[in-house]
mmCIF file of C-alpha atoms in Angstrom:
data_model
loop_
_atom_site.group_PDB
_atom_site.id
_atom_site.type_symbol
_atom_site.label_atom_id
_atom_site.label_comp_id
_atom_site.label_asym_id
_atom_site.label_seq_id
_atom_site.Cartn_x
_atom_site.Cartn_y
_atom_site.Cartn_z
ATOM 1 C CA UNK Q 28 53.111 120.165 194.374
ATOM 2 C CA UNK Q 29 52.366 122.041 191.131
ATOM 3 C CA UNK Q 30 49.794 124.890 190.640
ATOM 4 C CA UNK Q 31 46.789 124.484 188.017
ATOM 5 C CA UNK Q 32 48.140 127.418 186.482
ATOM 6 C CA UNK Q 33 51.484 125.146 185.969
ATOM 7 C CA UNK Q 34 49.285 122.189 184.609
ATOM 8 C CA UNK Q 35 47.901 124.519 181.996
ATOM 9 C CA UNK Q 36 51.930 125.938 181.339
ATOM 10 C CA UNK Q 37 52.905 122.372 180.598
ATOM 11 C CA UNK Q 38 49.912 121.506 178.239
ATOM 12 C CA UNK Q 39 50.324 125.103 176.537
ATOM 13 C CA UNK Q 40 53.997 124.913 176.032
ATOM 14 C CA UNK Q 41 54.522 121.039 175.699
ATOM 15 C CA UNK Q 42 51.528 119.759 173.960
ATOM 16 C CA UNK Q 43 50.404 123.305 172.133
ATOM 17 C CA UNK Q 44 46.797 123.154 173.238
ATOM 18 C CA UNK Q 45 44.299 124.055 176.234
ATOM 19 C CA UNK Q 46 43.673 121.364 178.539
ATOM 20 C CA UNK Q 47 40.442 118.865 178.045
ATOM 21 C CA UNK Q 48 38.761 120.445 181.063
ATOM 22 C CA UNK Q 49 39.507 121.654 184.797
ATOM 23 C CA UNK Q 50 38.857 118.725 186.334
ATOM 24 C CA UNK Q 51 41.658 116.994 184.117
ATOM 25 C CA UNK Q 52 44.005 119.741 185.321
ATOM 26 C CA UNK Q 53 43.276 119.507 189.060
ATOM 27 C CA UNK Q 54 43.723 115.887 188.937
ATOM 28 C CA UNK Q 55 46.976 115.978 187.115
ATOM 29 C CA UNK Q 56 48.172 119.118 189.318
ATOM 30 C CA UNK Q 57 47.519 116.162 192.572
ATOM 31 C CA UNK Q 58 48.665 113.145 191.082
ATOM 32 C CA UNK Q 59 52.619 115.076 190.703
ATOM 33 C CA UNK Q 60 54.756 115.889 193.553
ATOM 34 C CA UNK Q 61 57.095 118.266 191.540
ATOM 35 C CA UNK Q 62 57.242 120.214 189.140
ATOM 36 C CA UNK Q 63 60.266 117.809 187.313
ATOM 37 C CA UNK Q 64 57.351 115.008 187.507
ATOM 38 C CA UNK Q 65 55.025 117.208 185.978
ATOM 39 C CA UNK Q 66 57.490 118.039 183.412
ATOM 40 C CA UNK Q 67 58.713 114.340 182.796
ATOM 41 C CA UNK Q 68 55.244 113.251 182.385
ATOM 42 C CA UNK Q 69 54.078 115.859 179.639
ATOM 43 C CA UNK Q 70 57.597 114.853 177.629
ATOM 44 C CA UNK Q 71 57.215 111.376 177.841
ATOM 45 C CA UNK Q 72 52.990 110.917 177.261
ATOM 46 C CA UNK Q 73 52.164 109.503 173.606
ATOM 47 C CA UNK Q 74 51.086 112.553 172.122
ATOM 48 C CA UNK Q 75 53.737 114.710 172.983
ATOM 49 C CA UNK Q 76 56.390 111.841 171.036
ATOM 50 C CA UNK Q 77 53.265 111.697 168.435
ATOM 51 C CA UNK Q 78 54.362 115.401 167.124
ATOM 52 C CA UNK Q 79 57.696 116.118 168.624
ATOM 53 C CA UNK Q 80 60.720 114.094 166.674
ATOM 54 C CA UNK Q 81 60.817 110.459 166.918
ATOM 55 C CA UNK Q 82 63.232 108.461 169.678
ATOM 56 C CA UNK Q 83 66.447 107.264 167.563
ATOM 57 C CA UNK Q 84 65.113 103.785 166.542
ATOM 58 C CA UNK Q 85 68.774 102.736 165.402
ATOM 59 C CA UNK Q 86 70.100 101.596 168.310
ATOM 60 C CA UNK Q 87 73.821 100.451 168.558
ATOM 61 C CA UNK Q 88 74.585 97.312 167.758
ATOM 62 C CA UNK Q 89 77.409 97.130 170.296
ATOM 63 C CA UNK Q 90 75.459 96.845 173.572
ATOM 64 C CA UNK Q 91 76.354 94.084 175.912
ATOM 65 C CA UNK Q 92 74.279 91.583 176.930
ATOM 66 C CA UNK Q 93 73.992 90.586 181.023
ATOM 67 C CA UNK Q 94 71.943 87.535 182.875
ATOM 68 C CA UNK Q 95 68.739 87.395 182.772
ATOM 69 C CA UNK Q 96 67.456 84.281 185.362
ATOM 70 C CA UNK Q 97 63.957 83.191 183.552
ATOM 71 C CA UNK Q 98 63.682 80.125 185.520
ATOM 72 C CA UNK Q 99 61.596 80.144 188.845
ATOM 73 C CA UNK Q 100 60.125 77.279 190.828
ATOM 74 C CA UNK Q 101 55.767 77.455 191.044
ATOM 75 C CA UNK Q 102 55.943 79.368 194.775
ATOM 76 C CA UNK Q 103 58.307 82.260 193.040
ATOM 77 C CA UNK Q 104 56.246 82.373 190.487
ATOM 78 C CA UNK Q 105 53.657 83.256 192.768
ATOM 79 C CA UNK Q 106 55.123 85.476 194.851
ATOM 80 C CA UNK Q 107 56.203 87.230 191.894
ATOM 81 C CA UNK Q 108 52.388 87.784 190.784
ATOM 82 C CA UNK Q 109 51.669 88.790 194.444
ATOM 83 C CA UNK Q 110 53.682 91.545 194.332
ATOM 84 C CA UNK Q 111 52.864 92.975 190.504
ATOM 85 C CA UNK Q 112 49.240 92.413 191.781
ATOM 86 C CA UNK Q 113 49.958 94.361 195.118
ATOM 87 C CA UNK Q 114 51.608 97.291 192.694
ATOM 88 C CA UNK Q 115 48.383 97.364 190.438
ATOM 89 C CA UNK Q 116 45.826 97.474 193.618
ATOM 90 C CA UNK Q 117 47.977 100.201 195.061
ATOM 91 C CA UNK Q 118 47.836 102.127 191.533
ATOM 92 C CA UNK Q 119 44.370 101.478 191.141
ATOM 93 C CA UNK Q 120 42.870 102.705 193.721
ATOM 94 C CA UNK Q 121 44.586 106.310 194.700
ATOM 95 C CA UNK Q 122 42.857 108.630 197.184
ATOM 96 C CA UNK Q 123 41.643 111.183 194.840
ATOM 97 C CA UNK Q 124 39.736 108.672 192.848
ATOM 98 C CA UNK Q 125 38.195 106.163 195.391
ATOM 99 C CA UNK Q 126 35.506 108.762 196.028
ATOM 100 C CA UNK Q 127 35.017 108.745 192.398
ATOM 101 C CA UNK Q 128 34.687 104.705 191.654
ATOM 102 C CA UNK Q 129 32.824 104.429 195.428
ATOM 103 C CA UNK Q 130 29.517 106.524 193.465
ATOM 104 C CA UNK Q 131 26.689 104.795 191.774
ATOM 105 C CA UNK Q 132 26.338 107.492 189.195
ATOM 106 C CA UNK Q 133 29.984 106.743 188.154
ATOM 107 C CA UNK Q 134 29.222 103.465 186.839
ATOM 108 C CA UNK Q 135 25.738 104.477 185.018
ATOM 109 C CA UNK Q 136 27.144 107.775 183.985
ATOM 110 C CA UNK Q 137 28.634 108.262 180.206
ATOM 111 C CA UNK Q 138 32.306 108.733 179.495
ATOM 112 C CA UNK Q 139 33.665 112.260 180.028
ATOM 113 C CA UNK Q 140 34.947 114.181 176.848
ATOM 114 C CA UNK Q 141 38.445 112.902 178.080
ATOM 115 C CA UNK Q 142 37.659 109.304 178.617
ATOM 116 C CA UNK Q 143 36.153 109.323 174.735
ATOM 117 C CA UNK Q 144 39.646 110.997 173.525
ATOM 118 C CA UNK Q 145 41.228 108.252 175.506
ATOM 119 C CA UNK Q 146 39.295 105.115 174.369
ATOM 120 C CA UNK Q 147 39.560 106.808 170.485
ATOM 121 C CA UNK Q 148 43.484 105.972 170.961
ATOM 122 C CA UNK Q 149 43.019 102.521 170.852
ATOM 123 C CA UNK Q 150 41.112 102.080 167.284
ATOM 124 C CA UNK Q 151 44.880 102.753 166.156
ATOM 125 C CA UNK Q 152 46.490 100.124 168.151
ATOM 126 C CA UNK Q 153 43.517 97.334 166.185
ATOM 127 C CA UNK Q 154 44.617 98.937 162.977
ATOM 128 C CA UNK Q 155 47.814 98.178 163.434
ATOM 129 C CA UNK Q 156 47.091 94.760 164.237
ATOM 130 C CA UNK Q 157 44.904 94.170 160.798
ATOM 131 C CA UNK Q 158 47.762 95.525 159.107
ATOM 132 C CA UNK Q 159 50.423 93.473 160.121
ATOM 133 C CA UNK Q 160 48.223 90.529 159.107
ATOM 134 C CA UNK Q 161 47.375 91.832 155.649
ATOM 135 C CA UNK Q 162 51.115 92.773 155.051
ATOM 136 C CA UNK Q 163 51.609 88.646 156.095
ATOM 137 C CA UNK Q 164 49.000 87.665 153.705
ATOM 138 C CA UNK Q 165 46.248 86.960 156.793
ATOM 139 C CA UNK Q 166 43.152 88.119 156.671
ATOM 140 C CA UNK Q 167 41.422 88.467 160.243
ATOM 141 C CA UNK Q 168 38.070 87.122 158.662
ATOM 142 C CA UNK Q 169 37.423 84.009 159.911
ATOM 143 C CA UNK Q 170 38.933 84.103 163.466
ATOM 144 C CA UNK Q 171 35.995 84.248 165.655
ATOM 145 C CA UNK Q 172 37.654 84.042 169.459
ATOM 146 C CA UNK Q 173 40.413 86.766 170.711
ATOM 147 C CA UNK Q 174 41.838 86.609 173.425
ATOM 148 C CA UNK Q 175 43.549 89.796 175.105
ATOM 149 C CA UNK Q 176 46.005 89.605 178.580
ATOM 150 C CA UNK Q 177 46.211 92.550 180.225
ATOM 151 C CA UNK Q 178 42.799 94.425 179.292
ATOM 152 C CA UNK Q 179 42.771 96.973 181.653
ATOM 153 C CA UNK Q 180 40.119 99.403 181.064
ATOM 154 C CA UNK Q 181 39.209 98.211 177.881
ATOM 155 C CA UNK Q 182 40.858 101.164 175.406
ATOM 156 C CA UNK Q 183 41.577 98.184 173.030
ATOM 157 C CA UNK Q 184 39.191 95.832 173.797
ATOM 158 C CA UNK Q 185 35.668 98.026 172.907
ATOM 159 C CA UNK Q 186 37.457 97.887 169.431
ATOM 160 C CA UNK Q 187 38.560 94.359 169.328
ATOM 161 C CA UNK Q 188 34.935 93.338 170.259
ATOM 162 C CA UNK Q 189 33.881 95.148 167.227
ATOM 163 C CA UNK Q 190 36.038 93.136 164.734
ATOM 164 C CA UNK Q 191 35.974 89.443 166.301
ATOM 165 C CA UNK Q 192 32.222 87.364 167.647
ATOM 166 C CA UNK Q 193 33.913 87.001 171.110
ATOM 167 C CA UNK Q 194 36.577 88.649 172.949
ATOM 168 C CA UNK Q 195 38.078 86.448 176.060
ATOM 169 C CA UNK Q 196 39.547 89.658 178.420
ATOM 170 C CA UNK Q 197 41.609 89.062 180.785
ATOM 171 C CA UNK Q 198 43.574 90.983 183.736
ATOM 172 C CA UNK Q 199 45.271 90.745 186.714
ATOM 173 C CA UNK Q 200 42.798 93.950 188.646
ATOM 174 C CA UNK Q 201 39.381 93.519 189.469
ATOM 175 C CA UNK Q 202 39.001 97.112 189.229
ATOM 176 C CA UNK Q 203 40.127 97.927 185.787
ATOM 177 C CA UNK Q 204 38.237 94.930 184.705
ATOM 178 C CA UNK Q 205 35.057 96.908 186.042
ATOM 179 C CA UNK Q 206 36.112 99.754 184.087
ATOM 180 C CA UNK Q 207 36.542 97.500 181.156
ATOM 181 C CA UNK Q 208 32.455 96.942 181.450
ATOM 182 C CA UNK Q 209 31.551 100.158 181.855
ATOM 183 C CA UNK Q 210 33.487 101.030 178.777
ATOM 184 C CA UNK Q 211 31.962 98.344 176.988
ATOM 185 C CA UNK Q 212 28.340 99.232 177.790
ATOM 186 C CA UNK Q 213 29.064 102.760 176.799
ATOM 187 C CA UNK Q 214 30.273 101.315 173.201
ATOM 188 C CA UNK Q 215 27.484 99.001 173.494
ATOM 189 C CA UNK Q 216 29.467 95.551 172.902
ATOM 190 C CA UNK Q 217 28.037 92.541 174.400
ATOM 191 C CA UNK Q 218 30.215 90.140 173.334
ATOM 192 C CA UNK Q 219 33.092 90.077 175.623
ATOM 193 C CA UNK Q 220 33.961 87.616 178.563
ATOM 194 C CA UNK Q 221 36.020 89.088 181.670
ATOM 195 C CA UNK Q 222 38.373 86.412 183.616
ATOM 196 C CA UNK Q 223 40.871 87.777 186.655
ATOM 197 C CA UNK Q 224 44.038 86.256 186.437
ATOM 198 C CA UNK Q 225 44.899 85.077 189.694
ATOM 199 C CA UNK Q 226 47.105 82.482 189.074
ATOM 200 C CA UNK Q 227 49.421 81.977 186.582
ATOM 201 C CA UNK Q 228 47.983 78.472 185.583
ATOM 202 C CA UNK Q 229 44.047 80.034 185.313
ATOM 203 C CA UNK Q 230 45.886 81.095 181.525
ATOM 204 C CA UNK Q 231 45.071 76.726 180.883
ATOM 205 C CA UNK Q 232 41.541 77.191 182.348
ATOM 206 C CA UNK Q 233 40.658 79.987 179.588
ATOM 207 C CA UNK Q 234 38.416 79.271 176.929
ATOM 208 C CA UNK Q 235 39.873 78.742 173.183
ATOM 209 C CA UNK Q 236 41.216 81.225 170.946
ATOM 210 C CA UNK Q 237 42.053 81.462 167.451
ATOM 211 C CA UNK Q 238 43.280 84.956 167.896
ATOM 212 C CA UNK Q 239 45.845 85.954 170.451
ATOM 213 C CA UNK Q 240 46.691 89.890 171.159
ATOM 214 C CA UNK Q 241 48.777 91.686 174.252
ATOM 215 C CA UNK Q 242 50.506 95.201 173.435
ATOM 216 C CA UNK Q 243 52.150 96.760 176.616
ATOM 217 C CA UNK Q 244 51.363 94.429 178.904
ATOM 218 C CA UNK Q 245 54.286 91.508 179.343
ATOM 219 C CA UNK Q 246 56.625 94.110 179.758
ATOM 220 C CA UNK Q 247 55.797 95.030 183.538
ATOM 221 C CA UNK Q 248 56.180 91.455 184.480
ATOM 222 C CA UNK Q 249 59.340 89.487 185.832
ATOM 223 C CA UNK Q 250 61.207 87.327 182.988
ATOM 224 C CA UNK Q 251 60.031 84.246 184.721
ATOM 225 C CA UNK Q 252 56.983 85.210 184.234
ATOM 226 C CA UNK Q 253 57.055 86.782 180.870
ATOM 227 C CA UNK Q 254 58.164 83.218 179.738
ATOM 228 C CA UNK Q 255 55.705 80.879 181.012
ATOM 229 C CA UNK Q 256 52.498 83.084 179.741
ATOM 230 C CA UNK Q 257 54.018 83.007 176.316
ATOM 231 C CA UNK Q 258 54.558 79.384 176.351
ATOM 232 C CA UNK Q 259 51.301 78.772 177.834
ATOM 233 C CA UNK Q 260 49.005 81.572 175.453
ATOM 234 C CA UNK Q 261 51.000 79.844 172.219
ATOM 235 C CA UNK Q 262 50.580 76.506 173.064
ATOM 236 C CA UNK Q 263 46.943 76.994 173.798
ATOM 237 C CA UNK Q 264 46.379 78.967 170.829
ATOM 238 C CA UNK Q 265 44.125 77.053 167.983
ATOM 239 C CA UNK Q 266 45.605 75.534 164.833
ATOM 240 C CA UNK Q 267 45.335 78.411 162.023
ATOM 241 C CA UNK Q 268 45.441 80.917 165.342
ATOM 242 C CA UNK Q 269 47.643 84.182 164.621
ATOM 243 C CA UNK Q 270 49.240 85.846 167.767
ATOM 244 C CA UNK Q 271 50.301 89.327 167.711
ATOM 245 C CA UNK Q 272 52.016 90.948 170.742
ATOM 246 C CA UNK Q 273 54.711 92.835 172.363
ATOM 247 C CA UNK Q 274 57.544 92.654 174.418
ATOM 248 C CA UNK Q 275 61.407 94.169 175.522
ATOM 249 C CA UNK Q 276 64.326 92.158 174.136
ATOM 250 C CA UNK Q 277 67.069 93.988 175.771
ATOM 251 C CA UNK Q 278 67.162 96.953 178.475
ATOM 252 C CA UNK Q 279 70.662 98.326 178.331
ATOM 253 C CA UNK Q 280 72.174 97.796 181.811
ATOM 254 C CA UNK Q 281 69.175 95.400 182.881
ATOM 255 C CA UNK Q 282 69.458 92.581 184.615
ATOM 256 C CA UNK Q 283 67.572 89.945 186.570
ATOM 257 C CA UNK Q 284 67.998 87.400 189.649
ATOM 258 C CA UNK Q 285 65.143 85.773 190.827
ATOM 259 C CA UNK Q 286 66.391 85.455 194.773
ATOM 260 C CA UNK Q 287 67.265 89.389 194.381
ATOM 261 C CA UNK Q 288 63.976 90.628 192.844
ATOM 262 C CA UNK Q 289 62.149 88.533 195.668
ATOM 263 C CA UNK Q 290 63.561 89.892 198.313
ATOM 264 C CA UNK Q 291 63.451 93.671 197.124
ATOM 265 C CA UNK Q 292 59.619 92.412 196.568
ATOM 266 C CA UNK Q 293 59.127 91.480 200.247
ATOM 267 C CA UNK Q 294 59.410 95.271 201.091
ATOM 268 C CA UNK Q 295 56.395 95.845 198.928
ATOM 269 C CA UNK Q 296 55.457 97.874 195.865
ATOM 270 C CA UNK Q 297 57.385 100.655 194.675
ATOM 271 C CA UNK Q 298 57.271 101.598 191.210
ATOM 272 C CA UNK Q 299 55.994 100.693 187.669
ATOM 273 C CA UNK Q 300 58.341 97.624 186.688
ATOM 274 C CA UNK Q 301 60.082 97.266 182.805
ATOM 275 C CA UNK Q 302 61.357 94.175 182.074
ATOM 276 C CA UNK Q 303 62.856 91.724 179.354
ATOM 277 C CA UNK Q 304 63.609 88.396 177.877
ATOM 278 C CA UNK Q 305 66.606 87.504 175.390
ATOM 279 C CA UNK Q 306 65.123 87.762 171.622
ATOM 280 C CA UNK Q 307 66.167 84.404 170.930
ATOM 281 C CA UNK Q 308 64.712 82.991 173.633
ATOM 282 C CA UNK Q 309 61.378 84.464 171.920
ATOM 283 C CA UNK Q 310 62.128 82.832 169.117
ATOM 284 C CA UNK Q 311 62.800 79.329 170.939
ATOM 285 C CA UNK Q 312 59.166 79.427 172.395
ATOM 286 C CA UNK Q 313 57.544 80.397 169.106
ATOM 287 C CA UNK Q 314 59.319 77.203 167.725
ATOM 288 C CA UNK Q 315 58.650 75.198 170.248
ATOM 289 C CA UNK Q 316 55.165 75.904 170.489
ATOM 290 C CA UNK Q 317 54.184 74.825 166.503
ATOM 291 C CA UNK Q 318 54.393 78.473 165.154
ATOM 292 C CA UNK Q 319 56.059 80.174 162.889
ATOM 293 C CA UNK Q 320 57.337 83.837 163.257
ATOM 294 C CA UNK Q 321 56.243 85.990 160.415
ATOM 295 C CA UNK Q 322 57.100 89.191 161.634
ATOM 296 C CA UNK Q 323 58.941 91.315 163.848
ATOM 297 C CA UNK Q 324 59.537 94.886 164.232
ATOM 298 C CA UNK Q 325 60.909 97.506 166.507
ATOM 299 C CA UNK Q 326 58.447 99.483 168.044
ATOM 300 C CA UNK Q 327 58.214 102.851 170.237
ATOM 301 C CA UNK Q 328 56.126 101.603 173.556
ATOM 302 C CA UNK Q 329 58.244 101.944 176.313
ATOM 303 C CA UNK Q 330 59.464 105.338 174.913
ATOM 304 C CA UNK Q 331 62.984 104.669 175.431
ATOM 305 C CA UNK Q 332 66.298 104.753 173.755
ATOM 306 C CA UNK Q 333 67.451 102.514 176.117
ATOM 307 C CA UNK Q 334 65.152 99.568 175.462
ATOM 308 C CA UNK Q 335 64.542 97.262 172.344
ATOM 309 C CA UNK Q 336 60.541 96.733 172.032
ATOM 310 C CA UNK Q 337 59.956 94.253 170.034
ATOM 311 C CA UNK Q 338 56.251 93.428 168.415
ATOM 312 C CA UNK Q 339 55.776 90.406 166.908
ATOM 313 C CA UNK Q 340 53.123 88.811 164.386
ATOM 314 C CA UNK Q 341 53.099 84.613 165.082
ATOM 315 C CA UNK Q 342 51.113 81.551 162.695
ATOM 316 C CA UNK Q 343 50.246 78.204 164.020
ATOM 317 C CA UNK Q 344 49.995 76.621 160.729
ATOM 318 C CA UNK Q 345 47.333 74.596 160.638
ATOM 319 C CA UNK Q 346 47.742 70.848 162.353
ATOM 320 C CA UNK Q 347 50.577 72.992 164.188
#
């Protein structure tokens, strides 16, 4: 297990700064077995690729494609979402934190210096989003309902709430959807609805949007999966709606059986999943669900040269 003393190494020598506070480092110095995981972890985070030198972007155009399965009967689909859910539960709730979330003064307590730096991050991720519009000739204005899959915590959603009059939140873990309200009551917003997505299908039983929004989210579920929430979410999505999310579109040397990933499944969680769907099968959807694709650009969120990220801007026109 690494020392403190190597915590503060990696943040000195990796990201050229002292570390937020001691409790940050004795958390990090338990969460790594090794010093290689400690290592990995600093080299891969955001801001270390924020101010080192960009991944290579070009990537070849010679890679081979291999089957992807991204049809699954409604019990696969299930046990498909039973086992990403089991992953999340076991992430969610490690040893050295349960004390932590088990306190009243936890939830009543302000965010720590860290948690501020950390919810600060995601003001970028909604500018992004209002520039891709403007650079389609959208204005946001106007849209009054967004919905966002995969909430989590909320490090996007305190600043969605601020620019839309409701935000429809949803996730797949009860407890980061608690720490999505106490992040919201800290930023004061009041205006945001919380739905646990425990089915596949609940996606029909969510209210309208106009306004559509998922960044590093589909990507850690199955193909299968990946396909019918993007069918569903566009399909749903209100005439005049814009939709603006992410996804993989090839992972050199990735592929994906649905028989085979159920049965590794069956011996229970094991690791954060990547996944992706065929670009043109992205496309196929969009078309098929009345919208048009007005943008789409490589992007840097799974922090690989090995995997094409794709994020994409989408129009229903309207009576689409």
């Amino acid at each position: 297990m690494p020392s403190p003393e190597d915590v503060r190494a990696a943040y000195r020598l990796i990201l050229g700064r002292e570390p937020e506070s001691e409790e940050i480092v004795a958390q990090l110095a338990a969460r790594y077995s090794t010093r290689d995981e400690l290592r990995y972890a600093f080299l891969n985070s955001r801001e270390f690729r924020a101010t080192a030198i960009a991944p290579d972007m070009a990537k070849p155009l010679d890679w081979r494609g291999a089957p992807i399965e991204t049809n699954a009967s409604a019990a696969q689909m299930t046990r498909m979402l039973r086992h990403i859910e089991a992953y999340w539960r076991e992430l969610d709730e490690p040893e050295v934190h349960r004390p932590l979330y088990q306190g009243r003064d936890f939830w009543s307590s302000d965010l720590a210096a860290s948690e501020q730096d950390f919810y600060a991050d995601g003001k970028d991720l909604v500018r992004i989003l209002r520039n891709t519009a403007e650079r389609c000739g959208l204005s946001l204005g106007g849209h009054q309902v967004c919905f966002e899959l995969g909430c989590g915590v909320g490090r996007v959603t305190v600043w969605l709430a601020e620019l839309f009059d409701r935000i429809v939140a949803a996730d797949i873990s009860p407890l980061r959807l608690q720490l999505n309200q106490r992040a919201l009551r800290y930023f004061q917003r009041t205006n945001v609805d919380h739905y646990c997505l425990e089915s596949i299908d609940s996606v029909a039983s969510l209210p309208d949007y106009d306004v559509f929004y998922s960044v590093i989210v589909l990507q850690h579920n199955p193909p299968p999966i990946i396909v019918k929430l993007v069918t569903m979410i566009l399909e749903k999505l209100r005439s005049g709606g814009i939709a603006y999310f992410q996804l993989p579109t090839f992972m050199k040397n990735y592929h994906f059986g649905v028989s085979e990933y159920i049965e590794n499944a069956d011996r229970g969680p094991s690791h954060m999943e990547m996944h992706a769907i065929p670009q043109k099968l992205v496309f196929d959807i969009v078309r098929d669900a009345g919208c048009e694709l007005l943008e789409i650009r490589e992007d840097p969120w799974t922090e690989s040269n090995e995997i094409i990220s794709n994020s994409l801007l989408v129009h229903k026109p309207a009576g689409g």
